[in-house]
Each structure stands twice: as structure tokens, then as C-alpha cells.
Amino acid sequence: MESIAVLDLGDGRRIHCKGLEEATSKWAQNYSGIEEATIDVFFKVGLGSVVVTYRYDGEAEKWVKAK
């Protein structure tokens, strides 16, 4: 499924990416010290979209869906 992801670093900087994989990769390469970062992934559904937010879980060392 095609998606757009926005990596939000929490300090006003937002980086647009082509999907969750690209966003997590950019975070790991350049911003891994910012653990409060979030990623909003926009999935196209019909004429609108669905947004899923991910946050980094430092204990599990992986990105998880935010509740």
C-alpha cells in the first residue's frame, strides 16, 4: 500500500518520506538520539486517508504504534 510518512522530531522539524521504512531509516541514520520523535504514516483510502502514528520504544528498541 502506498503511503507518505512524516518524521516529526519534536522540535519543529518535520521530514517527509515515502513510507514508514524510509522514515525509520532516516531517523536511525541521522536522528537516533531523539527518542521522543514520532512518525505519522498517511495511507490513502478512497478519497481520504487514514493516519497511523508510531513512536520509538527505547526499551524494546523498535518503532511501535502509538496508542
PDB file of C-alpha atoms in Angstrom:
ATOM      1  CA  MET A   1       0.000   0.000   0.000  1.00  0.00           C
ATOM      2  CA  GLU A   2       1.413   3.389  -0.976  1.00  0.00           C
ATOM      3  CA  SER A   3       1.898   5.787   1.916  1.00  0.00           C
ATOM      4  CA  ILE A   4       3.518   9.045   2.932  1.00  0.00           C
ATOM      5  CA  ALA A   5       5.285   9.327   6.280  1.00  0.00           C
ATOM      6  CA  VAL A   6       6.173  12.424   8.270  1.00  0.00           C
ATOM      7  CA  LEU A   7       9.041  12.067  10.727  1.00  0.00           C
ATOM      8  CA  ASP A   8       8.382  14.637  13.482  1.00  0.00           C
ATOM      9  CA  LEU A   9      11.499  15.318  15.547  1.00  0.00           C
ATOM     10  CA  GLY A  10       9.540  17.162  18.236  1.00  0.00           C
ATOM     11  CA  ASP A  11      11.401  20.453  17.880  1.00  0.00           C
ATOM     12  CA  GLY A  12       9.502  21.846  14.907  1.00  0.00           C
ATOM     13  CA  ARG A  13      11.454  19.874  12.307  1.00  0.00           C
ATOM     14  CA  ARG A  14       9.413  17.512  10.125  1.00  0.00           C
ATOM     15  CA  ILE A  15      10.821  15.318   7.379  1.00  0.00           C
ATOM     16  CA  HIS A  16       8.570  13.926   4.646  1.00  0.00           C
ATOM     17  CA  CYS A  17       9.334  10.381   3.464  1.00  0.00           C
ATOM     18  CA  LYS A  18       7.935   7.736   1.125  1.00  0.00           C
ATOM     19  CA  GLY A  19       6.668   5.307   3.732  1.00  0.00           C
ATOM     20  CA  LEU A  20       7.474   4.062   7.217  1.00  0.00           C
ATOM     21  CA  GLU A  21      10.625   2.188   6.191  1.00  0.00           C
ATOM     22  CA  GLU A  22      12.257   5.310   4.752  1.00  0.00           C
ATOM     23  CA  ALA A  23      11.275   7.377   7.806  1.00  0.00           C
ATOM     24  CA  THR A  24      12.687   4.860  10.297  1.00  0.00           C
ATOM     25  CA  SER A  25      15.854   4.570   8.220  1.00  0.00           C
ATOM     26  CA  LYS A  26      16.378   8.361   8.159  1.00  0.00           C
ATOM     27  CA  TRP A  27      15.768   8.503  11.899  1.00  0.00           C
ATOM     28  CA  ALA A  28      18.284   5.699  12.552  1.00  0.00           C
ATOM     29  CA  GLN A  29      20.952   7.265  10.317  1.00  0.00           C
ATOM     30  CA  ASN A  30      20.638  10.882  11.432  1.00  0.00           C
ATOM     31  CA  TYR A  31      18.407  11.415  14.472  1.00  0.00           C
ATOM     32  CA  SER A  32      18.550   8.292  16.672  1.00  0.00           C
ATOM     33  CA  GLY A  33      19.400  10.429  19.695  1.00  0.00           C
ATOM     34  CA  ILE A  34      15.908  11.955  19.532  1.00  0.00           C
ATOM     35  CA  GLU A  35      13.823   9.199  21.110  1.00  0.00           C
ATOM     36  CA  GLU A  36      10.732  11.417  21.507  1.00  0.00           C
ATOM     37  CA  ALA A  37      10.367  11.593  17.710  1.00  0.00           C
ATOM     38  CA  THR A  38       7.162  10.274  16.152  1.00  0.00           C
ATOM     39  CA  ILE A  39       6.202   9.142  12.676  1.00  0.00           C
ATOM     40  CA  ASP A  40       2.768   9.777  11.179  1.00  0.00           C
ATOM     41  CA  VAL A  41       2.003   7.472   8.254  1.00  0.00           C
ATOM     42  CA  PHE A  42      -0.783   8.514   5.874  1.00  0.00           C
ATOM     43  CA  PHE A  43      -2.442   5.665   3.925  1.00  0.00           C
ATOM     44  CA  LYS A  44      -4.694   6.604   1.023  1.00  0.00           C
ATOM     45  CA  VAL A  45      -8.183   5.126   1.414  1.00  0.00           C
ATOM     46  CA  GLY A  46     -10.733   6.071  -1.226  1.00  0.00           C
ATOM     47  CA  LEU A  47     -10.934   9.858  -1.416  1.00  0.00           C
ATOM     48  CA  GLY A  48      -9.383  10.356   2.027  1.00  0.00           C
ATOM     49  CA  SER A  49      -6.641   8.873   4.129  1.00  0.00           C
ATOM     50  CA  VAL A  50      -6.015   7.055   7.398  1.00  0.00           C
ATOM     51  CA  VAL A  51      -3.224   8.168   9.729  1.00  0.00           C
ATOM     52  CA  VAL A  52      -1.248   5.787  11.936  1.00  0.00           C
ATOM     53  CA  THR A  53       1.235   7.250  14.430  1.00  0.00           C
ATOM     54  CA  TYR A  54       4.373   5.399  15.545  1.00  0.00           C
ATOM     55  CA  ARG A  55       6.710   6.184  18.423  1.00  0.00           C
ATOM     56  CA  TYR A  56      10.091   4.759  19.322  1.00  0.00           C
ATOM     57  CA  ASP A  57      10.093   2.355  22.277  1.00  0.00           C
ATOM     58  CA  GLY A  58      13.575   2.610  23.784  1.00  0.00           C
ATOM     59  CA  GLU A  59      13.162  -0.494  25.956  1.00  0.00           C
ATOM     60  CA  ALA A  60      12.128  -2.704  23.039  1.00  0.00           C
ATOM     61  CA  GLU A  61      14.447  -0.773  20.656  1.00  0.00           C
ATOM     62  CA  LYS A  62      11.835  -0.641  17.908  1.00  0.00           C
ATOM     63  CA  TRP A  63       9.066   1.559  16.460  1.00  0.00           C
ATOM     64  CA  VAL A  64       5.578   0.730  17.747  1.00  0.00           C
ATOM     65  CA  LYS A  65       2.088   2.036  17.051  1.00  0.00           C
ATOM     66  CA  ALA A  66       1.177   4.831  19.447  1.00  0.00           C
ATOM     67  CA  LYS A  67      -1.992   4.336  21.481  1.00  0.00           C
TER      68      LYS A  67
END
